[in-house]
XYZ file of C-alpha atoms in Angstrom:
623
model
C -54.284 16.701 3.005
C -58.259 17.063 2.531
C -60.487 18.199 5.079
C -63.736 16.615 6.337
C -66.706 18.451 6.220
C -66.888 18.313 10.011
C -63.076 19.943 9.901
C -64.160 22.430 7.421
C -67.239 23.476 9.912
C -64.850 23.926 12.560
C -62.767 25.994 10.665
C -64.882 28.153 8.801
C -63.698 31.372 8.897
C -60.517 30.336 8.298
C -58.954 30.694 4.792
C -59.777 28.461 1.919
C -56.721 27.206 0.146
C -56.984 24.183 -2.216
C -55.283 20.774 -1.343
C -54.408 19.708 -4.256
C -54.936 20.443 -8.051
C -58.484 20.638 -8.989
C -60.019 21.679 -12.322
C -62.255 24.510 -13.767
C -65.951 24.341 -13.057
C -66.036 22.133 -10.613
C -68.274 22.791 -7.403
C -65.737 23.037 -4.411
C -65.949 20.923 -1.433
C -64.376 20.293 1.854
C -62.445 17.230 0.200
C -61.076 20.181 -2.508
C -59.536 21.610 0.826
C -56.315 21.454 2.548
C -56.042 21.692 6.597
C -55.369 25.066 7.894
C -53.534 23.524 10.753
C -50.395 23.497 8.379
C -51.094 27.258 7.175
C -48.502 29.016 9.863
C -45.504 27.086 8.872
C -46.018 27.399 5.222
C -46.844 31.145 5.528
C -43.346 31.170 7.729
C -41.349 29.421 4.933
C -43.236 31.791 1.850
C -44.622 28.705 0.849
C -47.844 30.262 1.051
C -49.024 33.572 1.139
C -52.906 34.544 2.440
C -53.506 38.098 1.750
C -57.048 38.420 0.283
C -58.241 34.502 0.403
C -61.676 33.819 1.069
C -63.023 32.269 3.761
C -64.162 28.295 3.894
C -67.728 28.870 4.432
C -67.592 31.145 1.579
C -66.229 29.450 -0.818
C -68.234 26.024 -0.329
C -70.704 25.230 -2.998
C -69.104 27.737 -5.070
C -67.462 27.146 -8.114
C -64.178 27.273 -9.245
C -63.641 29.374 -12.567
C -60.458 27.766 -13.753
C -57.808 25.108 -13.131
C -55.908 25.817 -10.117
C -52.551 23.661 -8.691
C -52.290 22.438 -5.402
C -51.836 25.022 -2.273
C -53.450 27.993 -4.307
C -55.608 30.209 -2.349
C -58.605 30.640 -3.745
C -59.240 34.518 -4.028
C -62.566 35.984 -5.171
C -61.163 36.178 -9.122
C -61.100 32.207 -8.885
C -64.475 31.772 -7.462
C -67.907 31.836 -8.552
C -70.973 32.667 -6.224
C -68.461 32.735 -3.266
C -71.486 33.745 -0.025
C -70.910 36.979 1.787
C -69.329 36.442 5.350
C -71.704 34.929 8.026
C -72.400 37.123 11.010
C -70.699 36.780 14.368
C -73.355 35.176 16.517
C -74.103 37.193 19.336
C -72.087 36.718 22.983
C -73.423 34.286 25.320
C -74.631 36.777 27.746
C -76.831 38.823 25.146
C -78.158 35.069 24.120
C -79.666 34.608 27.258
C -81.476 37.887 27.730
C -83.485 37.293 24.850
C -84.239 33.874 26.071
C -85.746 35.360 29.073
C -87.062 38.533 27.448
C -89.156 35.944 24.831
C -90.482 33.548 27.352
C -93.933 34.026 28.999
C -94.416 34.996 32.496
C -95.887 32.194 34.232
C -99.020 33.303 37.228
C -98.655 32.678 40.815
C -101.661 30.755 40.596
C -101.573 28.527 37.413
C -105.146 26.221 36.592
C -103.207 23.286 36.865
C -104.853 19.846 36.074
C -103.642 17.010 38.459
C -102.965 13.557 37.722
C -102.018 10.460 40.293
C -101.234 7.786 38.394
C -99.653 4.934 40.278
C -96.641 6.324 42.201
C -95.843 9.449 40.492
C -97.591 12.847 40.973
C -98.354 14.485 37.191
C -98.923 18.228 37.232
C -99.903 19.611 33.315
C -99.774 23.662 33.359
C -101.482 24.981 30.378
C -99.851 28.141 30.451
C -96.399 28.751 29.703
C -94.992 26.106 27.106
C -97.113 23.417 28.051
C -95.160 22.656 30.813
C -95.513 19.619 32.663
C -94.187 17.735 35.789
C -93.956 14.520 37.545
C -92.717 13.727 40.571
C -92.820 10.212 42.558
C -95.298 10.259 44.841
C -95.483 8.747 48.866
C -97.815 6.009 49.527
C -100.503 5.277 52.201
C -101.733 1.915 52.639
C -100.852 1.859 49.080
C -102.150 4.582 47.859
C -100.397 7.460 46.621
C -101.018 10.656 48.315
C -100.002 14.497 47.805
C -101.267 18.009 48.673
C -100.719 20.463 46.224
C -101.288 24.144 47.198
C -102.240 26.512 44.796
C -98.960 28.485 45.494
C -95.463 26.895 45.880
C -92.371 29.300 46.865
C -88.950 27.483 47.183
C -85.702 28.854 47.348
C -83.434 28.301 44.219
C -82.155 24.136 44.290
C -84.247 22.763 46.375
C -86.892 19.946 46.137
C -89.744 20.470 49.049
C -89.634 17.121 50.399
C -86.427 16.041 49.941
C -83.905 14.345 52.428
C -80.866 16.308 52.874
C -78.453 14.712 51.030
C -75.677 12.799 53.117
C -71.773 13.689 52.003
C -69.709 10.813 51.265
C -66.933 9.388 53.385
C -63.784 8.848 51.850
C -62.928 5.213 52.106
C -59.585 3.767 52.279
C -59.271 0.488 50.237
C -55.763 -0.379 50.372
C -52.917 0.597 51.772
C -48.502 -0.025 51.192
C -46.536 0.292 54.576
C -42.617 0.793 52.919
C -40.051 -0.281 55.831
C -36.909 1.624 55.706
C -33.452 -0.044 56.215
C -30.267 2.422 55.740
C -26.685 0.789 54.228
C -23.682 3.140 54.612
C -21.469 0.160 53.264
C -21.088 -2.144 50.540
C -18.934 -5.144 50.781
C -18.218 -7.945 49.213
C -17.741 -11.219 51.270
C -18.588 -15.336 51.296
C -22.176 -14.644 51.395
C -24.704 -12.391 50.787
C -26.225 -10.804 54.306
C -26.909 -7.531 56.127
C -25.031 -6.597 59.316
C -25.865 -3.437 60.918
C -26.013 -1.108 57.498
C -23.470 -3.057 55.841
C -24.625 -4.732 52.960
C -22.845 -7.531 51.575
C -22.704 -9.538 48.245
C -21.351 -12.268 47.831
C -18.423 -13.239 45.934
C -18.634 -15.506 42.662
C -22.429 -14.404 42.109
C -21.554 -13.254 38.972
C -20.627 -16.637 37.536
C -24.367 -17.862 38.574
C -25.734 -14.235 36.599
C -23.695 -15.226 33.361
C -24.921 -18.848 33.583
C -28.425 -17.982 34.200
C -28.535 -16.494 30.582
C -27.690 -17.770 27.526
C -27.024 -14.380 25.808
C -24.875 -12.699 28.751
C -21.247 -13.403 27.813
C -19.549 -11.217 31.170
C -21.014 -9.431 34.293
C -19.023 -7.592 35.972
C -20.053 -5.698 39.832
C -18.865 -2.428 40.282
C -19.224 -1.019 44.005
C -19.759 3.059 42.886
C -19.202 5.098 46.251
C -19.600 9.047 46.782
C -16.251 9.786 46.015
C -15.935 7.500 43.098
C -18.827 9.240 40.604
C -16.136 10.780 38.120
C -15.728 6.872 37.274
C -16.318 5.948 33.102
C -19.903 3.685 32.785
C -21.394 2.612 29.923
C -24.941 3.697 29.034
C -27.145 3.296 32.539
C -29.903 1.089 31.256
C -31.626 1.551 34.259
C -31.425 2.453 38.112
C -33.938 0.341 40.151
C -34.748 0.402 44.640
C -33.398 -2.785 46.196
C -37.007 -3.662 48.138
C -38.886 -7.151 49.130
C -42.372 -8.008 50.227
C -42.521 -9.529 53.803
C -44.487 -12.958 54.093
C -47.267 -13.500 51.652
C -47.628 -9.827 50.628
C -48.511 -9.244 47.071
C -47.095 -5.953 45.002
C -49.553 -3.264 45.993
C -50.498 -4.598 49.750
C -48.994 -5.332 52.886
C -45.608 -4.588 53.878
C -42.383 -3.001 52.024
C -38.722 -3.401 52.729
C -36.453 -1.088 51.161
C -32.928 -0.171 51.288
C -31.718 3.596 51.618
C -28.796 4.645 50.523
C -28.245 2.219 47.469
C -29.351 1.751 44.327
C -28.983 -1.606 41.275
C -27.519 -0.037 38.870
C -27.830 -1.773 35.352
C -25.452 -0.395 32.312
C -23.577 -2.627 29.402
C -22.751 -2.985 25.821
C -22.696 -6.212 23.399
C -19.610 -8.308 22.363
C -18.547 -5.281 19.880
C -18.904 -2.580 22.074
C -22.139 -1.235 20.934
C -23.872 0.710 23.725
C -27.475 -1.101 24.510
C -28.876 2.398 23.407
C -31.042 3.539 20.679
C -31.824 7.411 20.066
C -28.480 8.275 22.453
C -26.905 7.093 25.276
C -25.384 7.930 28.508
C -22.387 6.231 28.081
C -19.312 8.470 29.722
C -18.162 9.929 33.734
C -20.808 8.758 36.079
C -20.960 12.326 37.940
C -21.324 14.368 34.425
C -24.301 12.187 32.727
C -26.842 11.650 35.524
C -29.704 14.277 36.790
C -29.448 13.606 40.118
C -32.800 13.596 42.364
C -35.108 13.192 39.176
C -37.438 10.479 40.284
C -35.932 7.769 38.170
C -32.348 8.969 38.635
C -29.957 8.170 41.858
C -29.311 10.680 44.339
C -26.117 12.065 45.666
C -24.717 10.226 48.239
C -26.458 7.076 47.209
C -24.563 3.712 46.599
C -24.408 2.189 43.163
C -24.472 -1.681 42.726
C -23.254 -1.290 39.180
C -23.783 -4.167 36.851
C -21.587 -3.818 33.359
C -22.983 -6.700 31.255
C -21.946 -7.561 27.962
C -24.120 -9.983 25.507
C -24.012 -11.119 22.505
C -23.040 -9.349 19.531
C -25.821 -7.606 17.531
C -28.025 -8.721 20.120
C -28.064 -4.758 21.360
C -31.320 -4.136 19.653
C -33.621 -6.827 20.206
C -35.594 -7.541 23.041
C -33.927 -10.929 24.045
C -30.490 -9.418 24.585
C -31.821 -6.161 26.783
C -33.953 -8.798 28.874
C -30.827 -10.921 29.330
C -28.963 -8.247 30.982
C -31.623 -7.365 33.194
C -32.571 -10.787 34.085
C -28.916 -11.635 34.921
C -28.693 -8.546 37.021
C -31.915 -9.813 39.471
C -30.069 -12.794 39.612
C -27.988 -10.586 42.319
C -30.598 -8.298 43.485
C -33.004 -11.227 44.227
C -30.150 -12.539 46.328
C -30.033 -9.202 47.989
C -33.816 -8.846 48.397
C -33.790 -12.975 50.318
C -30.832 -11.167 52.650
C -32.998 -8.915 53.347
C -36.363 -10.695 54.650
C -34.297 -12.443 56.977
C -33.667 -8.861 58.912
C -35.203 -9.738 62.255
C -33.011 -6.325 64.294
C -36.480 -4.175 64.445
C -34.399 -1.382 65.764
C -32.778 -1.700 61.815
C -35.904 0.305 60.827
C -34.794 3.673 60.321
C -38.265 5.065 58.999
C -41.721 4.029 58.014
C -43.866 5.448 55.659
C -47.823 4.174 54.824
C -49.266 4.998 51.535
C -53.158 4.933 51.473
C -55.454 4.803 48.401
C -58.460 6.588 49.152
C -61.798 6.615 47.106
C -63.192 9.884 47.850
C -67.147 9.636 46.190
C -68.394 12.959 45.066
C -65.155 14.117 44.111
C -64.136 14.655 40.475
C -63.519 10.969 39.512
C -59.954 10.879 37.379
C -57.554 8.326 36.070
C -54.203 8.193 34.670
C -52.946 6.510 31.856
C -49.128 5.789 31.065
C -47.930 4.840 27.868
C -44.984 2.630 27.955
C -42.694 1.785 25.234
C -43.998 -1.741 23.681
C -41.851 -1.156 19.803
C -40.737 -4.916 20.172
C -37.169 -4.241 19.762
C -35.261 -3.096 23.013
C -38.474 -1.605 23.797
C -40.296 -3.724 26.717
C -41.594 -3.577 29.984
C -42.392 -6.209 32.345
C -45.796 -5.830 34.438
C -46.642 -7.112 37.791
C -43.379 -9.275 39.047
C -43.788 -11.046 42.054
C -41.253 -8.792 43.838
C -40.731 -5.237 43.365
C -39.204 -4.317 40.179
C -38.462 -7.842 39.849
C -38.349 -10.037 36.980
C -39.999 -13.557 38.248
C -43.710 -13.548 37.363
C -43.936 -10.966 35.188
C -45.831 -10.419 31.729
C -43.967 -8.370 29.261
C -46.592 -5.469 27.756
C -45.172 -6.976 24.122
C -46.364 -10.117 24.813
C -49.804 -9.006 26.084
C -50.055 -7.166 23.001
C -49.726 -4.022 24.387
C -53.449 -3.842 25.630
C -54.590 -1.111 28.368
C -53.897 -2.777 32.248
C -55.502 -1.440 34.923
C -53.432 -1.290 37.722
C -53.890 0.600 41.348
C -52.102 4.013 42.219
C -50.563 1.468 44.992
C -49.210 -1.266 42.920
C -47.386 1.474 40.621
C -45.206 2.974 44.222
C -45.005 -0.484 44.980
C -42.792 -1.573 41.973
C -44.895 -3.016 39.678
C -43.153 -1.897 36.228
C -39.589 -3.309 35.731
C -38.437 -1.006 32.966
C -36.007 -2.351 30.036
C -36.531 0.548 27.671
C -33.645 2.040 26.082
C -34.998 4.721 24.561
C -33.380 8.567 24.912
C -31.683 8.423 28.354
C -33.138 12.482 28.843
C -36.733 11.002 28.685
C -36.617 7.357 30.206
C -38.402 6.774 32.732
C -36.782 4.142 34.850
C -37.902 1.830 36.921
C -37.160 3.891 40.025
C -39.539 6.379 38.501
C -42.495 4.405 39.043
C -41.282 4.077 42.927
C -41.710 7.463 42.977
C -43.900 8.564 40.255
C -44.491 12.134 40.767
C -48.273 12.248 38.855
C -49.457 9.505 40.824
C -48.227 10.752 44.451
C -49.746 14.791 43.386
C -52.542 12.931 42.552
C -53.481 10.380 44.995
C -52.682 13.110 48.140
C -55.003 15.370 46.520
C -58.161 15.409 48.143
C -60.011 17.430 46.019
C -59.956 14.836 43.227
C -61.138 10.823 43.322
C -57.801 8.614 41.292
C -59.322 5.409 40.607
C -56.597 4.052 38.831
C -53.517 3.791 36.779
C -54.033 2.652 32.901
C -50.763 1.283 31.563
C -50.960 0.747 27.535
C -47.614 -0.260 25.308
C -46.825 1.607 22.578
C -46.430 -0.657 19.517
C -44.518 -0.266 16.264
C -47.389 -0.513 14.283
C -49.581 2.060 13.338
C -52.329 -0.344 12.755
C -51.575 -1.605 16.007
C -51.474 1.265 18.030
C -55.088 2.604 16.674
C -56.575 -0.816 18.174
C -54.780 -0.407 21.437
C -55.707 3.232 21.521
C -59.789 2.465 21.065
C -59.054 -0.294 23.681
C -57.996 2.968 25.904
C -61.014 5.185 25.258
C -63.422 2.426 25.792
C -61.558 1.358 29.061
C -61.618 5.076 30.432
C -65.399 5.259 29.348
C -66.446 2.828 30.953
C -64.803 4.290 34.161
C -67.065 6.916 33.520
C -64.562 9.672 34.656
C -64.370 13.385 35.249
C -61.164 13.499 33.725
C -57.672 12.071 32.707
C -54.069 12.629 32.376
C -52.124 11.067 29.290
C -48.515 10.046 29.696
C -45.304 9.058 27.433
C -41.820 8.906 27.764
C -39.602 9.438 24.851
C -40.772 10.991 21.615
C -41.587 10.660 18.339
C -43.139 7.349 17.037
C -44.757 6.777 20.452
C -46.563 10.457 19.882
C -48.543 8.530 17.417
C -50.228 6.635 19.884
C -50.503 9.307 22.700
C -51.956 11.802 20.292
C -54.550 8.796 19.508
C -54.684 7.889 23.441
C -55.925 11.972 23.915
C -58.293 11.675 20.684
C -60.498 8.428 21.928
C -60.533 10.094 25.553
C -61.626 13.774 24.489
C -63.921 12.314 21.925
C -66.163 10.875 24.734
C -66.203 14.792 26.011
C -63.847 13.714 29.276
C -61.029 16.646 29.405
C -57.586 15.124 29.112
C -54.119 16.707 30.032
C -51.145 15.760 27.718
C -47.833 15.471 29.397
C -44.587 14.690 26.729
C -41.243 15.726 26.240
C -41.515 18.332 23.585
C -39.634 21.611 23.357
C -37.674 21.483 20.280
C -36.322 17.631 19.536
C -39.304 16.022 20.890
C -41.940 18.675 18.921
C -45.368 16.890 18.260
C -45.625 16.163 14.485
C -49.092 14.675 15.048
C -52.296 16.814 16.685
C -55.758 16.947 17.205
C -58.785 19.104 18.314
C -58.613 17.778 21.928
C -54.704 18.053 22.657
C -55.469 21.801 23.658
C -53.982 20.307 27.591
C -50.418 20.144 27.318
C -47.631 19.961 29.664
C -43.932 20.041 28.243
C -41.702 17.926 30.208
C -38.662 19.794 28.949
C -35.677 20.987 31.364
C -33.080 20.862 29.276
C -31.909 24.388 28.394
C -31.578 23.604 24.602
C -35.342 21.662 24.613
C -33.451 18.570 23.115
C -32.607 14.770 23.940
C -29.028 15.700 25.791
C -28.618 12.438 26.803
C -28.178 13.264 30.307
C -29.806 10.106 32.028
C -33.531 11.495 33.480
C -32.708 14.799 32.435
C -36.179 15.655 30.907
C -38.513 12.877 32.679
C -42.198 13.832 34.366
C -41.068 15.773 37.519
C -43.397 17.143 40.865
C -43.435 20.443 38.881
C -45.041 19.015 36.029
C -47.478 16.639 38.060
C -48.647 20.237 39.710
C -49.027 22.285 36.459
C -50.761 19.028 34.656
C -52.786 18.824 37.807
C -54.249 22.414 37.898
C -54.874 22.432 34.069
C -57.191 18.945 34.649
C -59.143 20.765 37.372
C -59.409 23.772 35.081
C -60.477 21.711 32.462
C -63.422 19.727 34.232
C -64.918 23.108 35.647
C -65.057 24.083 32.200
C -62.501 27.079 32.373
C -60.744 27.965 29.537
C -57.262 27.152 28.542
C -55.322 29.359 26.475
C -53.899 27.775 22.991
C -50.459 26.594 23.201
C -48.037 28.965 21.163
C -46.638 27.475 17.650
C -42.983 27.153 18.814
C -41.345 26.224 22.028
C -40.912 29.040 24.290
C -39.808 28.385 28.037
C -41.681 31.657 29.260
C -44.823 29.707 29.141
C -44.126 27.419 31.922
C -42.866 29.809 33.705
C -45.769 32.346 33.544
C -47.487 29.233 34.298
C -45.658 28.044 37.784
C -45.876 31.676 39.276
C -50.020 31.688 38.375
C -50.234 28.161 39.896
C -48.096 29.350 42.650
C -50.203 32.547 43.825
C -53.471 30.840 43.214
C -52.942 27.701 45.383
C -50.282 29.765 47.934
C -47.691 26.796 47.517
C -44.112 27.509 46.363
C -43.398 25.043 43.941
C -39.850 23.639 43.464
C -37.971 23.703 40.392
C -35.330 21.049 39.841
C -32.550 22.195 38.211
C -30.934 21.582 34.374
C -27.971 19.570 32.626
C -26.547 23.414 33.524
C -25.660 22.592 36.920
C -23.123 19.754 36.061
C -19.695 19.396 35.020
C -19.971 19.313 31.169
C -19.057 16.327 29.671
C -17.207 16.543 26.238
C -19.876 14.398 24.537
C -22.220 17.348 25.546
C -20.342 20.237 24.800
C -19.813 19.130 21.263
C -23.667 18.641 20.607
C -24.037 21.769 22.087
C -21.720 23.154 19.950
């Protein structure tokens, strides 16, 4: 592919090789060259070898002495007038001596004519560089007055005159109080209620889930204890907190109840038995396909409510038949979530937790943004329900055209993104994720840095499509006018389109960005740019591919702390060393033990698919 001449400036000592076939005599430009971006990998496959090509700034404006084919590099027996290397400019320190060394001394005592005009006081120096300065002036019965001595000694950053300059308070503008009720039962009875930390549900519901939807043929309510994980599932479409808003409280403010110790679990297939999946699923033992403690997954010990839904054939990969199964499943966890507003037992409350947004002016402003899937087949999310990760009320990112929403760090924890995607269960982020999103709580808690918000933007199918989303993006974080900003996807592949796009519109306003993607070997960008040099590889798996262990390679703490530290390295303008060509686990962790000495914080790793029983779907991809 051609290079720009903007490209071709930034890449001008590298070598000049030509795109495509070009003819003898002609004057070569930057659109006669191809992108050196793609050099190592041809040079790696002896595509393409480089010994003794020019340079691009040499061979520009030259001409070419005979017909060459595409991918030739031009050597100086094909060019004409080729210019002799530039020189290296000299380092930045040497640059600024002779600055200093060139620049006139400046007397003590300058003749300095003095102006007061209106307001402002105007000096003009005539030595020097013509220098001259204005500053506003105090008034006396309107009329501006100043003494100027004819020597002025200040120490370095300070204005004589000026107010000390009052720090900022950080100001707490909302804040989520989550109530904690525990269940160590499960039962199923003649109505749905909580007793004590039984939970139970009541029978026949699932005849009201089935009729609720005309594309859900069966639903079926599995009760998944401890002991019962090595039990067959279908693919876990997702794993969602049981929680309600007391009284009027809206997603984001007020007051939280949750449930501990049990989870909605929603899984199923269509009329033929085709797993709602798309690139893999996690169909298979319970105990062998989940990465437990990941943010989105269950934990051990947890309850499962276990939905297995079935809908209509062929329906598997469109959005109505995913949204049917959910919808049919909050048919039961709505009925849960009424059970439990009528708790009135206070001493029920087994812990309570308050989560505080704070604006803290005069720190480094930043914002996320997370891409969600928006493809318009099984790929959906619904935004802002009326309860948490509910369905009622909510806007599917589809429908709203997959635009940039601003949401608060508080409405994210509070359950404002019912997922339905159904992409690669290793890199879905569930809804539970956003419960507990790891980037948002490293970042909020920080109080060296000011989050002002959450940007969620779909990813559509369409490249045209996700180009006018992305600009949508860069103009949204612009006008934030922001120190900095993290970039987000789950999955991999057509959605990198976007996020490499997302990273492009941000870094092209000169706001440093931090990438965060599942990459390593499966999930390898195929699309780049000059301002994805911030990346963080969500990768666990020990193979760096989609293993189809549900959650296995989703945004963890770890990666919220690395991504963190790279953004603050980035906005004080340190420099970040080029990512390596090919995957290569050493770099993260070379990268956790620097983070780890610098900040004095020992940083938990979670642990891989390696640390459960293999599953025979596994071992054969593996194999």
């Amino acid at each position: 592919m051609s290079i720009t001449a903007e490209t071709a400036k930034e890449h001008a000592k590298d070598p000049a090789v030509l795109c495509c076939r070009a003819e003898g005599g002609i004057t070569i430009q930057a659109a006669n060259l191809e992108d050196p971006a793609i050099f190592d990998d041809l040079v790696d496959s002896g595509l393409l070898k480089l010994d003794g090509t020019l340079t691009i700034e040499q061979v520009l404006g030259a001409k070419l002495v005979k017909t060459c084919d595409s991918l030739t590099p031009l050597t100086a027996d094909l060019v004409e007038g080729a210019k002799a290397p530039a020189a290296e400019e000299a380092p930045a320190e040497e640059a600024k001596e002779e600055v200093k060394e060139e620049a006139p001394a400046v007397t003590a005592n300058p003749t300095a004519n003095v102006q007061k005009v209106g307001g402002v006081l105007k000096i003009h120096i005539g030595e020097g560089k013509d220098i001259d300065i204005e500053m506003p002036m105090g008034f006396n019965n309107g009329v501006a007055v100043a003494e100027v001595p004819a020597e002025v000694e200040l120490p370095a950053g300070v204005v004589s005159g000026a107010a000390p300059t009052k720090e900022l308070e950080p100001k707490v503008v909302r804040s989520v109080t989550r109530k904690h009720y525990k269940i160590t039962e499960v039962k199923r009875g003649p109505e749905t209620k909580i007793e004590g930390t039984t939970l139970y549900i009541r029978e026949g519901i699932e005849e009201e889930a089935v009729a609720s939807q005309e594309l859900v043929h069966q639903l079926k309510i599995d009760i998944i204890t401890p002991d019962q994980y090595h039990t067959y599932s279908n693919t876990i479409m997702d794993v969602q907190p049981i929680a309600t808003k007391e009284g009027e409280d809206e997603i984001g403010t007020g007051t939280t109840r949750v449930l501990d110790g049990v989870i909605m679990m929603v899984t199923g297939t269509d009329d033929n038995g085709v797993q709602i999946g798309e690139f893999g699923s996690s169909e298979g033992y319970l105990d062998e396909n989940i990465m437990w403690g990941r943010p989105g997954a269950p934990d051990k010990g947890e309850i499962f409510i276990k939905t297995e839904v079935i809908i209509k054939e062929g329906t598997n990969m469109e959005r109505p038949g995913p949204l049917a199964a959910h919808s049919a499943t909050d048919v039961i966890t709505q009925e849960i979530r009424e059970a439990l507003k009528k708790v009135e037992d206070e001493s029920l409350v087994v812990d309570t937790e308050t989560f505080n947004q704070v604006r803290r002016p005069g720190k480094k402003k930043v914002v996320i943004v997370k891409e969600i899937m928006g493809q318009g087949a099984m790929h959906d999310n619904l935004i802002l329900p009326m309860e948490p990760v509910g369905v009622l009320g909510a806007r599917p990112n589809v429908d709203l055209g997959n635009v940039p929403i601003m949401a608060s760090p508080l409405e994210v924890l509070d359950g404002c993104i019912h997922a339905l995607t159904c992409i690669g269960p290793a890199s879905k982020e569930m809804s539970r994720h956003y419960w507990r999103e790891p980037l948002v709580l490293e970042t909020l808690h920080d109080e060296e840095v000011d989050l002002c918000g959450v940007i969620f933007v779909g990813s559509p199918q369409i490249n045209t499509e996700k180009f006018y989303v992305s600009k949508r993006v860069g103009m949204m974080v612009e006008a934030l006018d922001v120190d900095g900003a993290f970039v987000t996807t789950e999955g991999f592949g057509n959605n990198h389109i976007d996020f490499a796009s997302h990273i492009e519109q941000i870094g092209m306003r000169g706001i440093p960005v931090v990438g965060l993607s599942f990459c390593a070997v499966q999930g390898a960008l195929v699309v780049g740019n000059k301002y994805m040099q911030y990346m963080v590889d969500n990768n666990k798996s020990e193979s760096g591919i989609e293993n189809e262990v549900l959650a296995c390679n989703t945004l963890c703490q770890e990666e919220a702390i690395r991504a963190l530290a790279m953004l603050k390295a980035g906005m004080a303008g340190e420099e970040v060393k080029k990512a390596e060509r090919k995957w290569n686990p050493n770099v993260k962790a070379n990268n956790i033990e620097l983070i780890s000495k610098t900040m004095d914080r020992t940083i938990e790793l979670v642990k891989n698919e390696q640390s459960l029983p293999m599953s025979q779907k596994r071992k054969e991809k593996y194999d």
